[in-house]
């Protein structure tokens, strides 16, 4: 079986490219290769109002696959491959999968509460 860390990294890159291609790059921003906000929202970014008032519960998970710009995804991938690979070897694939998604949902829940 391939490593979860490698698989999730490929998924992250695929989603990033898809968000760039979906409706183009945000040319009004000075950030390099930034997807448009409405594209990120369409793909499930964390929007506390929609999570609470429209019961869009998938937004507790989908933001983990979305990235705001090129620098964001590069640093995310670097840290994910370095630390994720080490942790996956130490605790095993099943535990890293559980930890990854538990932390993703918990982080988005916390962020949704803090950024009402």
PDB file of C-alpha atoms in Angstrom:
ATOM      1  CA  UNK A   1       0.000   0.000   0.000  1.00  0.00           C
ATOM      2  CA  UNK A   2       1.207   3.500  -0.792  1.00  0.00           C
ATOM      3  CA  UNK A   3       1.742   5.884   2.060  1.00  0.00           C
ATOM      4  CA  UNK A   4      -1.233   7.952   3.141  1.00  0.00           C
ATOM      5  CA  UNK A   5       0.970  11.033   3.292  1.00  0.00           C
ATOM      6  CA  UNK A   6       1.910  10.665  -0.368  1.00  0.00           C
ATOM      7  CA  UNK A   7      -1.690  10.007  -1.418  1.00  0.00           C
ATOM      8  CA  UNK A   8      -3.070  13.013   0.469  1.00  0.00           C
ATOM      9  CA  UNK A   9      -0.324  15.187  -1.025  1.00  0.00           C
ATOM     10  CA  UNK A  10      -1.332  14.169  -4.555  1.00  0.00           C
ATOM     11  CA  UNK A  11      -4.977  14.918  -3.692  1.00  0.00           C
ATOM     12  CA  UNK A  12      -3.992  18.355  -2.336  1.00  0.00           C
ATOM     13  CA  UNK A  13      -2.083  19.185  -5.532  1.00  0.00           C
ATOM     14  CA  UNK A  14      -4.946  17.961  -7.722  1.00  0.00           C
ATOM     15  CA  UNK A  15      -7.490  20.086  -5.855  1.00  0.00           C
ATOM     16  CA  UNK A  16      -5.212  23.131  -6.019  1.00  0.00           C
ATOM     17  CA  UNK A  17      -4.776  22.786  -9.779  1.00  0.00           C
ATOM     18  CA  UNK A  18      -8.515  22.217 -10.183  1.00  0.00           C
ATOM     19  CA  UNK A  19      -9.356  25.382  -8.221  1.00  0.00           C
ATOM     20  CA  UNK A  20      -6.964  27.371 -10.417  1.00  0.00           C
ATOM     21  CA  UNK A  21      -8.437  25.981 -13.617  1.00  0.00           C
ATOM     22  CA  UNK A  22     -12.077  26.159 -12.512  1.00  0.00           C
ATOM     23  CA  UNK A  23     -12.560  29.906 -12.798  1.00  0.00           C
ATOM     24  CA  UNK A  24      -9.048  31.206 -13.266  1.00  0.00           C
ATOM     25  CA  UNK A  25      -6.557  32.947 -11.057  1.00  0.00           C
ATOM     26  CA  UNK A  26      -7.449  35.938  -8.893  1.00  0.00           C
ATOM     27  CA  UNK A  27      -5.744  38.703 -10.871  1.00  0.00           C
ATOM     28  CA  UNK A  28      -6.807  41.383  -8.384  1.00  0.00           C
ATOM     29  CA  UNK A  29      -4.527  39.879  -5.743  1.00  0.00           C
ATOM     30  CA  UNK A  30      -0.783  40.323  -5.389  1.00  0.00           C
ATOM     31  CA  UNK A  31      -0.532  36.720  -4.154  1.00  0.00           C
ATOM     32  CA  UNK A  32       1.020  34.272  -6.634  1.00  0.00           C
ATOM     33  CA  UNK A  33      -1.379  31.734  -8.197  1.00  0.00           C
ATOM     34  CA  UNK A  34      -4.300  32.500  -5.920  1.00  0.00           C
ATOM     35  CA  UNK A  35      -7.625  30.816  -6.766  1.00  0.00           C
ATOM     36  CA  UNK A  36     -10.654  33.082  -6.777  1.00  0.00           C
ATOM     37  CA  UNK A  37     -12.548  33.285  -3.489  1.00  0.00           C
ATOM     38  CA  UNK A  38     -15.826  32.204  -5.078  1.00  0.00           C
ATOM     39  CA  UNK A  39     -14.105  29.074  -6.436  1.00  0.00           C
ATOM     40  CA  UNK A  40     -12.770  28.173  -2.993  1.00  0.00           C
ATOM     41  CA  UNK A  41     -16.232  28.769  -1.530  1.00  0.00           C
ATOM     42  CA  UNK A  42     -17.796  26.565  -4.212  1.00  0.00           C
ATOM     43  CA  UNK A  43     -15.301  23.790  -3.452  1.00  0.00           C
ATOM     44  CA  UNK A  44     -16.147  23.911   0.261  1.00  0.00           C
ATOM     45  CA  UNK A  45     -13.966  26.431   2.066  1.00  0.00           C
ATOM     46  CA  UNK A  46     -14.745  27.129   5.697  1.00  0.00           C
ATOM     47  CA  UNK A  47     -17.599  29.628   5.805  1.00  0.00           C
ATOM     48  CA  UNK A  48     -18.987  29.592   9.365  1.00  0.00           C
ATOM     49  CA  UNK A  49     -22.294  31.185   8.353  1.00  0.00           C
ATOM     50  CA  UNK A  50     -22.998  28.439   5.802  1.00  0.00           C
ATOM     51  CA  UNK A  51     -21.821  25.746   8.187  1.00  0.00           C
ATOM     52  CA  UNK A  52     -24.170  26.895  10.920  1.00  0.00           C
ATOM     53  CA  UNK A  53     -27.185  28.342   9.133  1.00  0.00           C
ATOM     54  CA  UNK A  54     -27.293  26.188   5.999  1.00  0.00           C
ATOM     55  CA  UNK A  55     -26.063  22.993   7.704  1.00  0.00           C
ATOM     56  CA  UNK A  56     -23.242  22.527   5.187  1.00  0.00           C
ATOM     57  CA  UNK A  57     -21.413  19.999   7.342  1.00  0.00           C
ATOM     58  CA  UNK A  58     -19.011  18.952   4.551  1.00  0.00           C
ATOM     59  CA  UNK A  59     -17.251  22.266   5.167  1.00  0.00           C
ATOM     60  CA  UNK A  60     -15.778  20.726   8.315  1.00  0.00           C
ATOM     61  CA  UNK A  61     -13.659  18.475   6.076  1.00  0.00           C
ATOM     62  CA  UNK A  62     -13.288  19.987   2.596  1.00  0.00           C
ATOM     63  CA  UNK A  63     -11.123  23.000   3.581  1.00  0.00           C
ATOM     64  CA  UNK A  64      -8.256  20.620   4.346  1.00  0.00           C
ATOM     65  CA  UNK A  65      -7.910  20.035   0.586  1.00  0.00           C
ATOM     66  CA  UNK A  66      -8.045  23.718  -0.398  1.00  0.00           C
ATOM     67  CA  UNK A  67      -5.159  26.169  -0.504  1.00  0.00           C
ATOM     68  CA  UNK A  68      -5.238  29.956  -0.694  1.00  0.00           C
ATOM     69  CA  UNK A  69      -2.196  30.449  -2.924  1.00  0.00           C
ATOM     70  CA  UNK A  70       1.016  28.890  -4.200  1.00  0.00           C
ATOM     71  CA  UNK A  71       3.063  29.645  -1.074  1.00  0.00           C
ATOM     72  CA  UNK A  72       0.362  28.085   1.098  1.00  0.00           C
ATOM     73  CA  UNK A  73       0.342  24.788  -0.792  1.00  0.00           C
ATOM     74  CA  UNK A  74       4.144  24.607  -1.082  1.00  0.00           C
ATOM     75  CA  UNK A  75       4.718  25.001   2.649  1.00  0.00           C
ATOM     76  CA  UNK A  76       1.815  22.691   3.426  1.00  0.00           C
ATOM     77  CA  UNK A  77       3.217  19.974   1.166  1.00  0.00           C
ATOM     78  CA  UNK A  78       6.762  20.334   2.475  1.00  0.00           C
ATOM     79  CA  UNK A  79       5.690  20.052   6.107  1.00  0.00           C
ATOM     80  CA  UNK A  80       3.198  17.297   5.302  1.00  0.00           C
ATOM     81  CA  UNK A  81       5.799  15.188   3.502  1.00  0.00           C
ATOM     82  CA  UNK A  82       8.494  15.706   6.135  1.00  0.00           C
ATOM     83  CA  UNK A  83       6.479  15.427   9.339  1.00  0.00           C
ATOM     84  CA  UNK A  84       3.623  13.316   8.020  1.00  0.00           C
ATOM     85  CA  UNK A  85       5.978  10.686   6.637  1.00  0.00           C
ATOM     86  CA  UNK A  86       7.900  10.463   9.892  1.00  0.00           C
ATOM     87  CA  UNK A  87       4.746  10.225  11.990  1.00  0.00           C
ATOM     88  CA  UNK A  88       3.160   7.702   9.624  1.00  0.00           C
ATOM     89  CA  UNK A  89       6.208   5.432   9.931  1.00  0.00           C
ATOM     90  CA  UNK A  90       6.112   5.711  13.727  1.00  0.00           C
ATOM     91  CA  UNK A  91       2.402   5.220  14.418  1.00  0.00           C
ATOM     92  CA  UNK A  92       1.193   3.445  11.276  1.00  0.00           C
ATOM     93  CA  UNK A  93      -1.118   4.271   8.413  1.00  0.00           C
ATOM     94  CA  UNK A  94      -4.442   3.648  10.176  1.00  0.00           C
ATOM     95  CA  UNK A  95      -3.569   5.957  13.048  1.00  0.00           C
ATOM     96  CA  UNK A  96      -2.249   8.728  10.790  1.00  0.00           C
ATOM     97  CA  UNK A  97      -5.443   8.584   8.689  1.00  0.00           C
ATOM     98  CA  UNK A  98      -7.571   8.862  11.826  1.00  0.00           C
ATOM     99  CA  UNK A  99      -5.384  11.658  13.240  1.00  0.00           C
ATOM    100  CA  UNK A 100      -5.366  13.566   9.950  1.00  0.00           C
ATOM    101  CA  UNK A 101      -9.137  13.635   9.541  1.00  0.00           C
ATOM    102  CA  UNK A 102      -9.847  14.083  13.263  1.00  0.00           C
ATOM    103  CA  UNK A 103      -7.543  17.110  13.337  1.00  0.00           C
ATOM    104  CA  UNK A 104      -8.975  18.439  10.060  1.00  0.00           C
ATOM    105  CA  UNK A 105     -12.539  18.346  11.341  1.00  0.00           C
ATOM    106  CA  UNK A 106     -11.536  19.594  14.797  1.00  0.00           C
ATOM    107  CA  UNK A 107      -9.480  22.444  13.362  1.00  0.00           C
ATOM    108  CA  UNK A 108     -12.277  23.565  11.076  1.00  0.00           C
ATOM    109  CA  UNK A 109     -14.793  23.312  13.911  1.00  0.00           C
ATOM    110  CA  UNK A 110     -12.559  25.423  16.128  1.00  0.00           C
ATOM    111  CA  UNK A 111     -11.881  27.915  13.315  1.00  0.00           C
ATOM    112  CA  UNK A 112     -15.582  28.165  12.579  1.00  0.00           C
ATOM    113  CA  UNK A 113     -16.334  28.945  16.219  1.00  0.00           C
ATOM    114  CA  UNK A 114     -13.543  31.494  16.582  1.00  0.00           C
ATOM    115  CA  UNK A 115     -14.201  33.287  13.254  1.00  0.00           C
ATOM    116  CA  UNK A 116     -17.973  33.712  13.393  1.00  0.00           C
TER     117      UNK A 116
END
